[in-house]
PDB file of C-alpha atoms in Angstrom:
ATOM      1  CA  MET S 202    -165.825   1.628-113.993  1.00  0.00           C
ATOM      2  CA  ALA S 203    -162.364   1.664-111.928  1.00  0.00           C
ATOM      3  CA  HIS S 204    -161.366  -0.691-109.407  1.00  0.00           C
ATOM      4  CA  ILE S 205    -161.741   0.019-105.764  1.00  0.00           C
ATOM      5  CA  SER S 206    -160.334  -1.618-102.612  1.00  0.00           C
ATOM      6  CA  ASN S 207    -162.381  -3.259-100.327  1.00  0.00           C
ATOM      7  CA  SER S 208    -161.279  -0.848 -97.331  1.00  0.00           C
ATOM      8  CA  ASN S 209    -162.390   2.194 -99.788  1.00  0.00           C
ATOM      9  CA  LEU S 210    -165.845   0.725-100.840  1.00  0.00           C
ATOM     10  CA  LYS S 211    -166.536   0.444 -97.203  1.00  0.00           C
ATOM     11  CA  ASP S 212    -165.605   3.821 -96.604  1.00  0.00           C
ATOM     12  CA  GLU S 213    -167.340   5.233 -99.792  1.00  0.00           C
ATOM     13  CA  LEU S 214    -171.061   3.715 -98.574  1.00  0.00           C
ATOM     14  CA  LYS S 215    -170.074   4.673 -95.106  1.00  0.00           C
ATOM     15  CA  ASP S 216    -169.706   8.586 -96.383  1.00  0.00           C
ATOM     16  CA  THR S 217    -173.306   7.969 -97.913  1.00  0.00           C
ATOM     17  CA  LEU S 218    -175.217   7.354 -94.909  1.00  0.00           C
ATOM     18  CA  ILE S 219    -177.764   9.920 -93.534  1.00  0.00           C
ATOM     19  CA  GLY S 220    -179.504   9.724 -90.206  1.00  0.00           C
ATOM     20  CA  ASP S 221    -178.769   9.781 -86.286  1.00  0.00           C
ATOM     21  CA  ALA S 222    -175.575   7.672 -85.153  1.00  0.00           C
ATOM     22  CA  ASN S 223    -177.660   4.953 -84.328  1.00  0.00           C
ATOM     23  CA  TYR S 224    -178.569   4.061 -87.293  1.00  0.00           C
ATOM     24  CA  LYS S 225    -175.539   5.145 -89.220  1.00  0.00           C
ATOM     25  CA  ASN S 226    -173.656   2.488 -86.952  1.00  0.00           C
ATOM     26  CA  ALA S 227    -176.539  -0.108 -87.730  1.00  0.00           C
ATOM     27  CA  ALA S 228    -176.352   0.556 -91.421  1.00  0.00           C
ATOM     28  CA  ASN S 229    -172.283   0.582 -91.733  1.00  0.00           C
ATOM     29  CA  ALA S 230    -172.422  -2.690 -89.802  1.00  0.00           C
ATOM     30  CA  THR S 231    -174.739  -4.057 -93.049  1.00  0.00           C
ATOM     31  CA  ASN S 232    -172.579  -2.375 -95.584  1.00  0.00           C
ATOM     32  CA  ILE S 233    -169.403  -4.116 -94.221  1.00  0.00           C
ATOM     33  CA  ASP S 234    -171.189  -7.559 -93.855  1.00  0.00           C
ATOM     34  CA  LEU S 235    -172.294  -7.010 -97.574  1.00  0.00           C
ATOM     35  CA  VAL S 236    -169.147  -6.138 -98.712  1.00  0.00           C
ATOM     36  CA  ASP S 237    -167.231  -8.728 -97.370  1.00  0.00           C
ATOM     37  CA  SER S 238    -169.827 -11.408 -98.190  1.00  0.00           C
ATOM     38  CA  VAL S 239    -169.040 -10.209-101.927  1.00  0.00           C
ATOM     39  CA  TYR S 240    -166.315  -8.543-102.198  1.00  0.00           C
ATOM     40  CA  ASN S 241    -163.186 -10.988-102.683  1.00  0.00           C
ATOM     41  CA  THR S 242    -160.900  -9.848-105.099  1.00  0.00           C
ATOM     42  CA  GLU S 243    -158.158  -7.087-104.644  1.00  0.00           C
ATOM     43  CA  VAL S 244    -156.150  -5.810-107.497  1.00  0.00           C
ATOM     44  CA  ALA S 245    -153.102  -3.714-107.866  1.00  0.00           C
ATOM     45  CA  SER S 246    -151.241  -2.334-111.216  1.00  0.00           C
ATOM     46  CA  LEU S 247    -148.309  -0.429-111.893  1.00  0.00           C
ATOM     47  CA  THR S 248    -146.814   1.053-114.470  1.00  0.00           C
ATOM     48  CA  PHE S 249    -142.556   0.366-114.855  1.00  0.00           C
ATOM     49  CA  THR S 250    -141.139   3.429-114.653  1.00  0.00           C
ATOM     50  CA  SER S 251    -137.678   3.071-113.462  1.00  0.00           C
ATOM     51  CA  ALA S 252    -134.972   0.420-114.846  1.00  0.00           C
ATOM     52  CA  SER S 253    -135.260  -1.066-111.909  1.00  0.00           C
ATOM     53  CA  ARG S 254    -134.672  -4.780-112.565  1.00  0.00           C
ATOM     54  CA  THR S 255    -137.372  -5.441-109.707  1.00  0.00           C
ATOM     55  CA  GLN S 256    -141.078  -3.914-109.548  1.00  0.00           C
ATOM     56  CA  THR S 257    -143.223  -3.919-106.542  1.00  0.00           C
ATOM     57  CA  PHE S 258    -146.843  -3.545-106.907  1.00  0.00           C
ATOM     58  CA  PRO S 259    -148.886  -1.987-104.016  1.00  0.00           C
ATOM     59  CA  ALA S 260    -150.351  -4.024-101.065  1.00  0.00           C
ATOM     60  CA  LEU S 261    -153.336  -5.887-101.797  1.00  0.00           C
ATOM     61  CA  GLN S 262    -155.703  -6.484 -98.533  1.00  0.00           C
ATOM     62  CA  VAL S 263    -157.072  -9.740 -97.633  1.00  0.00           C
ATOM     63  CA  PRO S 264    -159.082  -9.612 -94.309  1.00  0.00           C
ATOM     64  CA  ALA S 265    -158.976 -11.379 -91.070  1.00  0.00           C
ATOM     65  CA  SER S 266    -160.377 -15.061 -91.246  1.00  0.00           C
ATOM     66  CA  SER S 267    -160.174 -15.435 -94.989  1.00  0.00           C
ATOM     67  CA  ILE S 268    -159.146 -18.577 -97.179  1.00  0.00           C
ATOM     68  CA  ILE S 269    -156.582 -17.097-100.117  1.00  0.00           C
ATOM     69  CA  THR S 270    -158.012 -19.216-103.487  1.00  0.00           C
ATOM     70  CA  GLU S 271    -156.071 -17.526-106.224  1.00  0.00           C
ATOM     71  CA  TYR S 272    -152.926 -15.420-107.241  1.00  0.00           C
ATOM     72  CA  GLY S 273    -152.452 -13.965-110.528  1.00  0.00           C
ATOM     73  CA  ILE S 274    -149.936 -11.769-112.227  1.00  0.00           C
ATOM     74  CA  ILE S 275    -150.232 -10.303-115.995  1.00  0.00           C
ATOM     75  CA  ILE S 276    -148.511  -8.132-118.199  1.00  0.00           C
ATOM     76  CA  THR S 277    -150.947  -5.700-119.920  1.00  0.00           C
ATOM     77  CA  SER S 278    -148.704  -3.712-121.760  1.00  0.00           C
ATOM     78  CA  GLN S 279    -145.744  -5.095-123.611  1.00  0.00           C
ATOM     79  CA  SER S 280    -142.143  -4.822-121.484  1.00  0.00           C
ATOM     80  CA  GLY S 281    -138.763  -4.138-123.017  1.00  0.00           C
ATOM     81  CA  ARG S 282    -135.608  -5.268-121.178  1.00  0.00           C
ATOM     82  CA  ASP S 283    -132.220  -6.616-121.425  1.00  0.00           C
ATOM     83  CA  ASN S 284    -132.293 -10.784-122.257  1.00  0.00           C
ATOM     84  CA  SER S 285    -133.144 -11.994-118.952  1.00  0.00           C
ATOM     85  CA  THR S 286    -135.869 -14.266-117.174  1.00  0.00           C
ATOM     86  CA  ILE S 287    -138.419 -12.983-114.925  1.00  0.00           C
ATOM     87  CA  GLY S 288    -139.735 -14.039-111.691  1.00  0.00           C
ATOM     88  CA  TYR S 289    -142.274 -13.636-108.935  1.00  0.00           C
ATOM     89  CA  ARG S 290    -142.345 -13.507-105.061  1.00  0.00           C
ATOM     90  CA  ILE S 291    -145.498 -13.223-103.174  1.00  0.00           C
ATOM     91  CA  GLY S 292    -145.329 -12.512 -99.364  1.00  0.00           C
ATOM     92  CA  THR S 293    -146.543 -10.862 -96.423  1.00  0.00           C
ATOM     93  CA  THR S 294    -143.676  -7.899 -96.697  1.00  0.00           C
ATOM     94  CA  SER S 295    -142.417  -6.394 -99.597  1.00  0.00           C
ATOM     95  CA  GLY S 296    -140.019  -8.459-101.188  1.00  0.00           C
ATOM     96  CA  GLY S 297    -141.027 -11.433 -98.990  1.00  0.00           C
ATOM     97  CA  GLU S 298    -141.671 -14.737-100.437  1.00  0.00           C
ATOM     98  CA  ASP S 299    -143.620 -16.456 -97.717  1.00  0.00           C
ATOM     99  CA  LEU S 300    -146.650 -16.953 -99.471  1.00  0.00           C
ATOM    100  CA  ALA S 301    -145.841 -18.655-102.645  1.00  0.00           C
ATOM    101  CA  THR S 302    -143.233 -20.543-103.664  1.00  0.00           C
ATOM    102  CA  THR S 303    -140.377 -17.897-105.148  1.00  0.00           C
ATOM    103  CA  THR S 304    -139.859 -18.867-108.960  1.00  0.00           C
ATOM    104  CA  THR S 305    -136.979 -17.569-110.781  1.00  0.00           C
ATOM    105  CA  GLY S 306    -138.093 -17.219-114.646  1.00  0.00           C
ATOM    106  CA  GLY S 307    -141.626 -18.112-113.565  1.00  0.00           C
ATOM    107  CA  LEU S 308    -143.579 -15.382-115.189  1.00  0.00           C
ATOM    108  CA  GLN S 309    -140.972 -15.731-118.355  1.00  0.00           C
ATOM    109  CA  GLY S 310    -138.148 -18.232-119.312  1.00  0.00           C
ATOM    110  CA  GLY S 311    -136.251 -15.685-121.195  1.00  0.00           C
ATOM    111  CA  GLY S 312    -136.254 -12.928-124.053  1.00  0.00           C
ATOM    112  CA  THR S 313    -135.876  -9.398-124.360  1.00  0.00           C
ATOM    113  CA  SER S 314    -139.550  -8.539-123.927  1.00  0.00           C
ATOM    114  CA  ILE S 315    -142.448  -9.410-122.602  1.00  0.00           C
ATOM    115  CA  GLY S 316    -145.522  -9.218-124.425  1.00  0.00           C
ATOM    116  CA  ALA S 317    -149.314  -8.046-122.983  1.00  0.00           C
ATOM    117  CA  GLY S 318    -151.314 -11.202-122.307  1.00  0.00           C
ATOM    118  CA  THR S 319    -148.563 -13.307-120.386  1.00  0.00           C
ATOM    119  CA  GLY S 320    -149.236 -14.217-117.113  1.00  0.00           C
ATOM    120  CA  SER S 321    -148.391 -16.879-114.112  1.00  0.00           C
ATOM    121  CA  PHE S 322    -151.632 -17.550-112.241  1.00  0.00           C
ATOM    122  CA  SER S 323    -152.385 -20.083-109.121  1.00  0.00           C
ATOM    123  CA  VAL S 324    -154.857 -21.856-111.856  1.00  0.00           C
ATOM    124  CA  ALA S 325    -152.562 -24.088-114.296  1.00  0.00           C
ATOM    125  CA  ALA S 326    -155.159 -23.672-117.003  1.00  0.00           C
ATOM    126  CA  LEU S 327    -154.714 -19.695-117.061  1.00  0.00           C
ATOM    127  CA  THR S 328    -150.912 -20.017-116.738  1.00  0.00           C
ATOM    128  CA  THR S 329    -151.195 -22.003-119.836  1.00  0.00           C
ATOM    129  CA  ALA S 330    -153.765 -20.146-121.566  1.00  0.00           C
ATOM    130  CA  ALA S 331    -151.762 -16.742-120.926  1.00  0.00           C
ATOM    131  CA  ASN S 332    -148.681 -18.368-121.873  1.00  0.00           C
ATOM    132  CA  GLY S 333    -146.321 -18.328-118.479  1.00  0.00           C
ATOM    133  CA  ALA S 334    -143.750 -20.154-117.883  1.00  0.00           C
ATOM    134  CA  THR S 335    -144.656 -21.765-114.379  1.00  0.00           C
ATOM    135  CA  SER S 336    -147.944 -21.925-112.516  1.00  0.00           C
ATOM    136  CA  ILE S 337    -147.748 -19.731-108.797  1.00  0.00           C
ATOM    137  CA  THR S 338    -147.886 -22.522-106.389  1.00  0.00           C
ATOM    138  CA  ALA S 339    -149.219 -21.430-102.524  1.00  0.00           C
ATOM    139  CA  THR S 340    -146.615 -22.300 -99.761  1.00  0.00           C
ATOM    140  CA  PRO S 341    -147.978 -25.010 -97.275  1.00  0.00           C
ATOM    141  CA  GLY S 342    -150.109 -23.977 -94.482  1.00  0.00           C
ATOM    142  CA  THR S 343    -150.381 -20.170 -95.893  1.00  0.00           C
ATOM    143  CA  ILE S 344    -154.109 -19.830 -97.599  1.00  0.00           C
ATOM    144  CA  TYR S 345    -155.834 -19.542 -94.277  1.00  0.00           C
ATOM    145  CA  ARG S 346    -155.355 -15.491 -92.922  1.00  0.00           C
ATOM    146  CA  SER S 347    -156.239 -15.445 -89.112  1.00  0.00           C
ATOM    147  CA  ALA S 348    -155.177 -11.543 -89.175  1.00  0.00           C
ATOM    148  CA  ALA S 349    -155.815  -9.144 -91.904  1.00  0.00           C
ATOM    149  CA  THR S 350    -153.210  -9.391 -94.225  1.00  0.00           C
ATOM    150  CA  ASN S 351    -151.148  -7.274 -96.567  1.00  0.00           C
ATOM    151  CA  VAL S 352    -149.785  -9.058 -99.847  1.00  0.00           C
ATOM    152  CA  PHE S 353    -147.240  -7.784-101.484  1.00  0.00           C
ATOM    153  CA  VAL S 354    -146.362  -9.245-105.412  1.00  0.00           C
ATOM    154  CA  GLN S 355    -143.146  -8.347-107.020  1.00  0.00           C
ATOM    155  CA  ILE S 356    -141.487  -9.236-110.119  1.00  0.00           C
ATOM    156  CA  SER S 357    -137.657  -9.590-110.974  1.00  0.00           C
ATOM    157  CA  ALA S 358    -135.759  -9.584-113.978  1.00  0.00           C
ATOM    158  CA  SER S 359    -132.708 -11.980-113.889  1.00  0.00           C
ATOM    159  CA  ALA S 360    -130.715  -9.182-115.425  1.00  0.00           C
ATOM    160  CA  GLY S 361    -131.505  -5.457-116.638  1.00  0.00           C
ATOM    161  CA  GLY S 362    -134.449  -3.659-116.017  1.00  0.00           C
ATOM    162  CA  PHE S 363    -137.963  -3.156-117.568  1.00  0.00           C
ATOM    163  CA  ALA S 364    -137.962  -0.203-119.518  1.00  0.00           C
ATOM    164  CA  THR S 365    -141.607   0.324-120.312  1.00  0.00           C
ATOM    165  CA  GLY S 366    -144.728  -1.733-119.780  1.00  0.00           C
ATOM    166  CA  GLN S 367    -147.551  -2.123-117.263  1.00  0.00           C
ATOM    167  CA  ALA S 368    -148.639  -4.923-114.979  1.00  0.00           C
ATOM    168  CA  SER S 369    -151.517  -5.789-112.713  1.00  0.00           C
ATOM    169  CA  ALA S 370    -151.160  -8.893-109.570  1.00  0.00           C
ATOM    170  CA  TYR S 371    -154.272  -9.917-107.576  1.00  0.00           C
ATOM    171  CA  VAL S 372    -155.460 -11.884-105.018  1.00  0.00           C
ATOM    172  CA  THR S 373    -158.783 -13.798-104.720  1.00  0.00           C
ATOM    173  CA  TYR S 374    -159.888 -15.107-101.257  1.00  0.00           C
ATOM    174  CA  VAL S 375    -163.469 -16.158 -99.348  1.00  0.00           C
ATOM    175  CA  LYS S 376    -163.971 -14.460 -96.215  1.00  0.00           C
ATOM    176  CA  LEU S 377    -165.561 -16.580 -93.164  1.00  0.00           C
TER     177      LEU S 377
END
């Protein structure tokens, strides 16, 4: 099954409702509560299509009144590049770094390629198992999101660009 975002799932469920306006409104409210209570991971993937040093994932949506519990980045198809380190940024704007400590070389300490399965996560055991350089550390005071928040994940090579490859990033949260 293909991944579908929280908001897209809500829209899909809303489009399936049949009945008068009162029924649709009540059923839609129930569907929204259900999706918010069980759907707590947003995933974005990208294919490196240019020789750019920086690759930005599509925004990951975290609903209002949520606690972010985990971040993760993983290479899903080997990527070649000039000899360099690969770091990451996680923030509320594209290229921002307000949600997690920015780490140069955090995904990989150096080399000319990064293999599928290499990753960095906020769970240290996952980072170790995925041969990542350092774990992702949330910036203190940023895990509670009172308002709906777009989370942007970006990976960057210290030199040269990504010639090929694919990667995925995710954020996991608890909706209060």
